[in-house]
XYZ file of N, CA and C in Angstrom:
423
model
N 94.629 81.297 84.227
C 95.744 81.629 85.099
C 96.067 83.107 84.906
N 96.326 83.780 86.027
C 96.693 85.187 85.989
C 97.930 85.386 86.860
N 98.900 86.123 86.324
C 100.143 86.407 87.047
C 100.436 87.888 86.954
N 100.830 88.474 88.082
C 101.209 89.879 88.117
C 102.369 90.041 89.089
N 103.193 91.065 88.835
C 104.316 91.392 89.728
C 104.123 92.780 90.319
N 104.595 92.908 91.561
C 104.554 94.179 92.271
C 105.908 94.433 92.910
N 106.160 95.705 93.237
C 107.317 96.038 94.066
C 107.081 95.431 95.446
N 108.134 94.979 96.077
C 108.041 94.433 97.434
C 107.959 95.595 98.405
N 106.755 96.130 98.538
C 106.531 97.330 99.334
C 105.182 97.182 100.038
N 105.109 97.499 101.331
C 103.829 97.374 102.038
C 102.688 98.143 101.376
N 103.010 99.216 100.680
C 101.995 99.999 99.990
C 101.338 99.254 98.837
N 101.903 98.135 98.432
C 101.357 97.329 97.331
C 100.407 96.227 97.827
N 100.334 96.026 99.133
C 99.540 94.909 99.667
C 98.058 95.006 99.305
N 97.491 96.191 99.318
C 96.069 96.336 98.967
C 95.827 95.910 97.526
N 96.721 96.290 96.620
C 96.576 95.901 95.213
C 96.721 94.385 95.049
N 97.640 93.793 95.790
C 97.825 92.336 95.721
C 96.568 91.635 96.235
N 96.040 92.103 97.356
C 94.815 91.492 97.900
C 93.664 91.595 96.900
N 93.497 92.746 96.289
C 92.423 92.930 95.299
C 92.596 91.987 94.119
N 93.815 91.854 93.640
C 94.102 90.934 92.534
C 93.699 89.502 92.886
N 94.077 89.067 94.091
C 93.772 87.696 94.523
C 92.267 87.486 94.636
N 91.565 88.420 95.263
C 90.116 88.285 95.434
C 89.400 88.298 94.087
N 89.701 89.281 93.265
C 89.018 89.390 91.972
C 89.298 88.191 91.080
N 90.557 87.750 91.048
C 90.898 86.609 90.198
C 90.274 85.323 90.727
N 90.323 85.113 92.032
C 89.741 83.886 92.582
C 88.227 83.852 92.377
N 87.570 84.999 92.509
C 86.124 85.049 92.245
C 85.828 84.747 90.785
N 86.681 85.226 89.877
C 86.476 84.938 88.457
C 86.668 83.456 88.153
N 87.320 82.751 89.076
C 87.537 81.305 88.926
C 86.551 80.506 89.779
N 85.430 81.146 90.149
C 84.317 80.519 90.859
C 84.531 80.286 92.349
N 85.448 81.015 92.956
C 85.591 80.928 94.416
C 84.425 81.659 95.069
N 83.877 81.073 96.140
C 82.830 81.768 96.884
C 83.482 82.809 97.806
N 82.650 83.550 98.537
C 83.157 84.633 99.384
C 84.141 84.129 100.437
N 83.830 82.984 101.055
C 84.709 82.470 102.105
C 86.051 82.034 101.546
N 86.049 81.331 100.430
C 87.308 80.893 99.821
C 88.142 82.099 99.400
N 87.504 83.102 98.788
C 88.223 84.303 98.366
C 88.817 85.033 99.576
N 88.067 85.104 100.671
C 88.561 85.763 101.885
C 89.731 84.988 102.496
N 89.642 83.661 102.506
C 90.739 82.843 103.031
C 92.010 83.049 102.205
N 91.863 83.036 100.882
C 93.009 83.244 99.997
C 93.595 84.644 100.182
N 92.727 85.632 100.306
C 93.169 87.009 100.497
C 94.020 87.137 101.760
N 93.549 86.591 102.863
C 94.274 86.683 104.123
C 95.599 85.928 104.061
N 95.572 84.731 103.497
C 96.792 83.925 103.415
C 97.845 84.611 102.544
N 97.441 85.142 101.398
C 98.393 85.811 100.511
C 98.926 87.089 101.165
N 98.086 87.811 101.869
C 98.543 89.005 102.569
C 99.633 88.655 103.587
N 99.440 87.581 104.323
C 100.445 87.142 105.303
C 101.745 86.754 104.615
N 101.644 85.992 103.533
C 102.841 85.534 102.816
C 103.599 86.725 102.244
N 102.886 87.645 101.606
C 103.540 88.818 101.014
C 104.132 89.727 102.081
N 103.430 89.912 103.183
C 103.960 90.727 104.280
C 105.264 90.142 104.804
N 105.307 88.814 104.958
C 106.527 88.156 105.421
C 107.652 88.299 104.404
N 107.311 88.189 103.124
C 108.311 88.345 102.074
C 108.927 89.740 102.123
N 108.079 90.745 102.253
C 108.552 92.125 102.299
C 109.408 92.354 103.539
N 108.895 91.952 104.687
C 109.568 92.221 105.956
C 110.832 91.384 106.133
N 110.716 90.084 105.911
C 111.832 89.184 106.224
C 112.679 88.832 105.003
N 112.033 88.569 103.875
C 112.768 88.168 102.679
C 113.616 89.288 102.105
N 113.026 90.474 102.028
C 113.746 91.617 101.469
C 114.317 92.538 102.534
N 113.735 92.535 103.721
C 114.268 93.327 104.827
C 114.475 94.791 104.510
N 113.536 95.383 103.781
C 113.631 96.795 103.462
C 114.359 97.091 102.161
N 114.949 96.089 101.540
C 115.632 96.289 100.265
C 114.627 96.196 99.122
N 114.989 96.724 97.985
C 114.112 96.664 96.823
C 114.015 95.241 96.291
N 112.876 94.936 95.714
C 112.672 93.628 95.127
C 111.281 93.528 94.546
N 110.949 92.343 94.082
C 109.644 92.108 93.478
C 108.967 90.899 94.108
N 107.645 90.937 94.026
C 106.815 89.799 94.417
C 105.942 89.470 93.223
N 105.900 88.207 92.873
C 105.066 87.734 91.771
C 103.968 86.849 92.351
N 102.734 87.090 91.941
C 101.609 86.297 92.424
C 100.885 85.693 91.225
N 100.675 84.386 91.276
C 99.944 83.662 90.247
C 98.727 83.020 90.889
N 97.565 83.227 90.298
C 96.317 82.629 90.780
C 95.762 81.784 89.641
N 95.433 80.525 89.942
C 94.897 79.645 88.909
C 93.943 78.615 89.491
N 93.067 78.146 88.631
C 92.141 77.077 89.003
C 92.853 75.756 88.792
N 92.706 74.871 89.747
C 93.298 73.540 89.657
C 92.221 72.540 90.043
N 91.382 72.169 89.074
C 90.271 71.263 89.345
C 89.320 71.888 90.344
N 89.110 71.233 91.487
C 88.178 71.747 92.483
C 88.804 72.756 93.452
N 89.964 73.299 93.086
C 90.711 74.176 93.991
C 91.209 75.423 93.273
N 91.578 76.404 94.081
C 92.320 77.571 93.601
C 93.730 77.422 94.147
N 94.700 77.575 93.268
C 96.111 77.516 93.668
C 96.724 78.895 93.462
N 97.414 79.391 94.492
C 98.100 80.666 94.413
C 99.574 80.425 94.736
N 100.437 80.963 93.877
C 101.877 80.883 94.117
C 102.411 82.294 94.277
N 103.095 82.516 95.397
C 103.744 83.794 95.667
C 105.239 83.540 95.560
N 105.901 84.309 94.680
C 107.334 84.126 94.444
C 108.066 85.428 94.751
N 109.243 85.289 95.371
C 110.117 86.439 95.580
C 111.555 86.001 95.354
N 112.447 86.964 95.381
C 113.858 86.700 95.158
C 114.666 87.242 96.331
N 114.058 87.216 97.508
C 114.702 87.686 98.731
C 115.415 86.545 99.435
N 115.707 86.754 100.716
C 116.387 85.744 101.532
C 115.475 84.537 101.732
N 116.077 83.372 101.831
C 115.318 82.147 102.092
C 115.167 81.951 103.600
N 114.275 81.050 103.951
C 114.119 80.675 105.350
C 113.655 79.228 105.390
N 113.802 78.622 106.540
C 113.374 77.236 106.716
C 112.042 77.246 107.455
N 110.933 76.934 106.752
C 109.626 76.975 107.413
C 109.511 75.981 108.568
N 110.349 74.954 108.557
C 110.314 73.975 109.647
C 110.918 74.534 110.935
N 111.645 75.652 110.833
C 112.238 76.281 112.012
C 111.311 77.301 112.668
N 110.160 77.554 112.033
C 109.202 78.498 112.595
C 108.384 77.758 113.654
N 108.495 78.164 114.914
C 107.788 77.436 115.965
C 106.264 77.611 115.856
N 105.550 76.568 116.225
C 104.101 76.650 116.284
C 103.721 77.459 117.521
N 102.936 78.519 117.327
C 102.592 79.350 118.489
C 101.680 78.606 119.462
N 101.827 78.923 120.737
C 100.959 78.348 121.765
C 99.711 79.218 121.865
N 98.671 78.817 121.153
C 97.440 79.614 121.121
C 96.600 79.427 122.378
N 97.043 78.575 123.281
C 96.327 78.396 124.542
C 96.777 79.396 125.613
N 97.904 80.047 125.385
C 98.386 81.043 126.356
C 97.468 82.261 126.353
N 97.316 82.917 127.490
C 96.580 84.186 127.501
C 97.307 85.206 126.616
N 96.571 86.122 126.028
C 97.145 87.101 125.099
C 98.345 87.838 125.677
N 98.268 88.226 126.938
C 99.353 89.002 127.538
C 100.641 88.193 127.709
N 100.562 86.861 127.593
C 101.753 86.022 127.729
C 102.323 85.577 126.385
N 101.636 85.873 125.302
C 102.107 85.456 123.974
C 103.146 86.426 123.436
N 104.037 85.879 122.626
C 105.006 86.712 121.935
C 104.302 87.456 120.803
N 104.790 88.653 120.487
C 104.234 89.388 119.361
C 104.649 88.706 118.066
N 103.737 88.659 117.108
C 104.039 88.055 115.809
C 104.035 86.543 115.890
N 104.499 85.928 114.813
C 104.629 84.484 114.789
C 103.369 83.718 114.439
N 102.287 84.433 114.129
C 101.037 83.743 113.812
C 100.786 83.594 112.309
N 101.547 84.317 111.478
C 101.282 84.347 110.039
C 101.301 82.985 109.381
N 102.397 82.268 109.508
C 102.514 80.950 108.879
C 101.514 79.976 109.486
N 101.313 80.062 110.792
C 100.321 79.221 111.472
C 98.939 79.461 110.870
N 98.586 80.727 110.691
C 97.289 81.086 110.125
C 97.141 80.576 108.693
N 98.176 80.762 107.892
C 98.138 80.281 106.505
C 97.883 78.771 106.481
N 98.587 78.053 107.330
C 98.417 76.591 107.356
C 97.020 76.189 107.832
N 96.419 76.998 108.709
C 95.065 76.706 109.182
C 94.020 76.955 108.101
N 94.209 77.990 107.294
C 93.224 78.379 106.286
C 93.284 77.547 105.010
N 94.472 77.072 104.665
C 94.664 76.408 103.381
C 94.626 74.884 103.514
N 94.321 74.241 102.404
C 94.305 72.786 102.358
C 95.688 72.218 102.089
N 96.565 73.034 101.499
C 97.930 72.598 101.222
C 98.817 73.837 101.171
N 100.012 73.724 101.733
C 101.000 74.807 101.711
C 102.342 74.164 101.382
N 102.984 74.666 100.318
C 104.285 74.115 99.900
C 105.286 75.242 99.712
N 106.532 74.964 100.086
C 107.622 75.919 99.957
C 108.655 75.367 98.997
N 109.211 76.249 98.188
C 110.277 75.859 97.270
C 111.289 76.999 97.230
N 112.579 76.641 97.318
C 113.631 77.640 97.315
C 114.629 77.297 96.222
N 114.857 78.257 95.316
C 115.754 78.041 94.193
C 116.512 79.322 93.897
N 117.816 79.221 93.725
C 118.605 80.408 93.373
C 118.176 80.971 92.022
N 117.798 80.096 91.112
C 117.427 80.536 89.765
C 115.999 81.050 89.684
N 115.070 80.336 90.297
C 113.649 80.670 90.176
C 113.114 81.460 91.361
N 113.920 81.679 92.369
C 113.466 82.413 93.546
C 112.808 81.503 94.557
N 112.192 82.130 95.548
C 111.501 81.417 96.622
C 110.017 81.446 96.321
N 109.351 80.333 96.517
C 107.905 80.347 96.283
C 107.167 79.647 97.400
N 105.989 80.182 97.669
C 105.044 79.545 98.577
C 103.798 79.301 97.735
N 103.394 78.044 97.651
C 102.192 77.691 96.906
C 101.144 77.237 97.901
N 99.976 77.868 97.813
C 98.868 77.518 98.697
C 97.701 77.022 97.848
N 96.947 76.105 98.406
C 95.793 75.537 97.706
C 94.588 75.607 98.633
N 93.505 76.113 98.080
C 92.236 76.191 98.823
C 91.163 75.479 98.009
N 90.664 74.367 98.542
C 89.580 73.639 97.876
C 88.331 74.500 97.876
N 87.571 74.428 96.805
C 86.354 75.205 96.694
C 85.121 74.441 97.175
N 85.236 73.146 97.315
C 84.078 72.326 97.675
C 83.860 72.191 99.179
N 84.623 72.896 99.991
C 84.444 72.783 101.441
C 83.760 73.973 102.042
N 83.458 75.000 101.246
C 82.755 76.172 101.768
C 83.548 76.829 102.863
N 82.906 77.112 103.997
C 83.559 77.793 105.108
C 84.220 76.868 106.098
N 84.232 75.562 105.820
C 84.817 74.603 106.742
C 86.336 74.670 106.717
N 86.958 74.471 107.855
C 88.413 74.425 107.929
C 88.890 73.137 107.299
N 90.158 73.132 106.799
C 90.702 71.924 106.162
C 90.799 70.769 107.123
């Protein structure tokens, strides 16, 4: 298990992505699994910075660990909470010019990962835990 904290700043996203990829590869993730985890964590951290902290100072903590046949990543922040059930599912059948800007991050994370869990606590902060099975290769969940 590896855990690191960063400032909640867009300039830290490249370092967070590198940490996730390198750590997941060290835990036997193949290229596709590492890429899926990288993209999902980037979306989660971007949302935390933009919406959770809204430009205010804060921290993001990322933990990457092996969990049997899977890699589990937990992203924690201490920003504002949100209700993931209130995030509408985007209509991906609409032509691009008719779609609203944004709104695809959580949808994408849920498509790439085998499990996505949210936890909100005043004491422990907000966390998003994602799980990517390693035995499915490039197949979607």
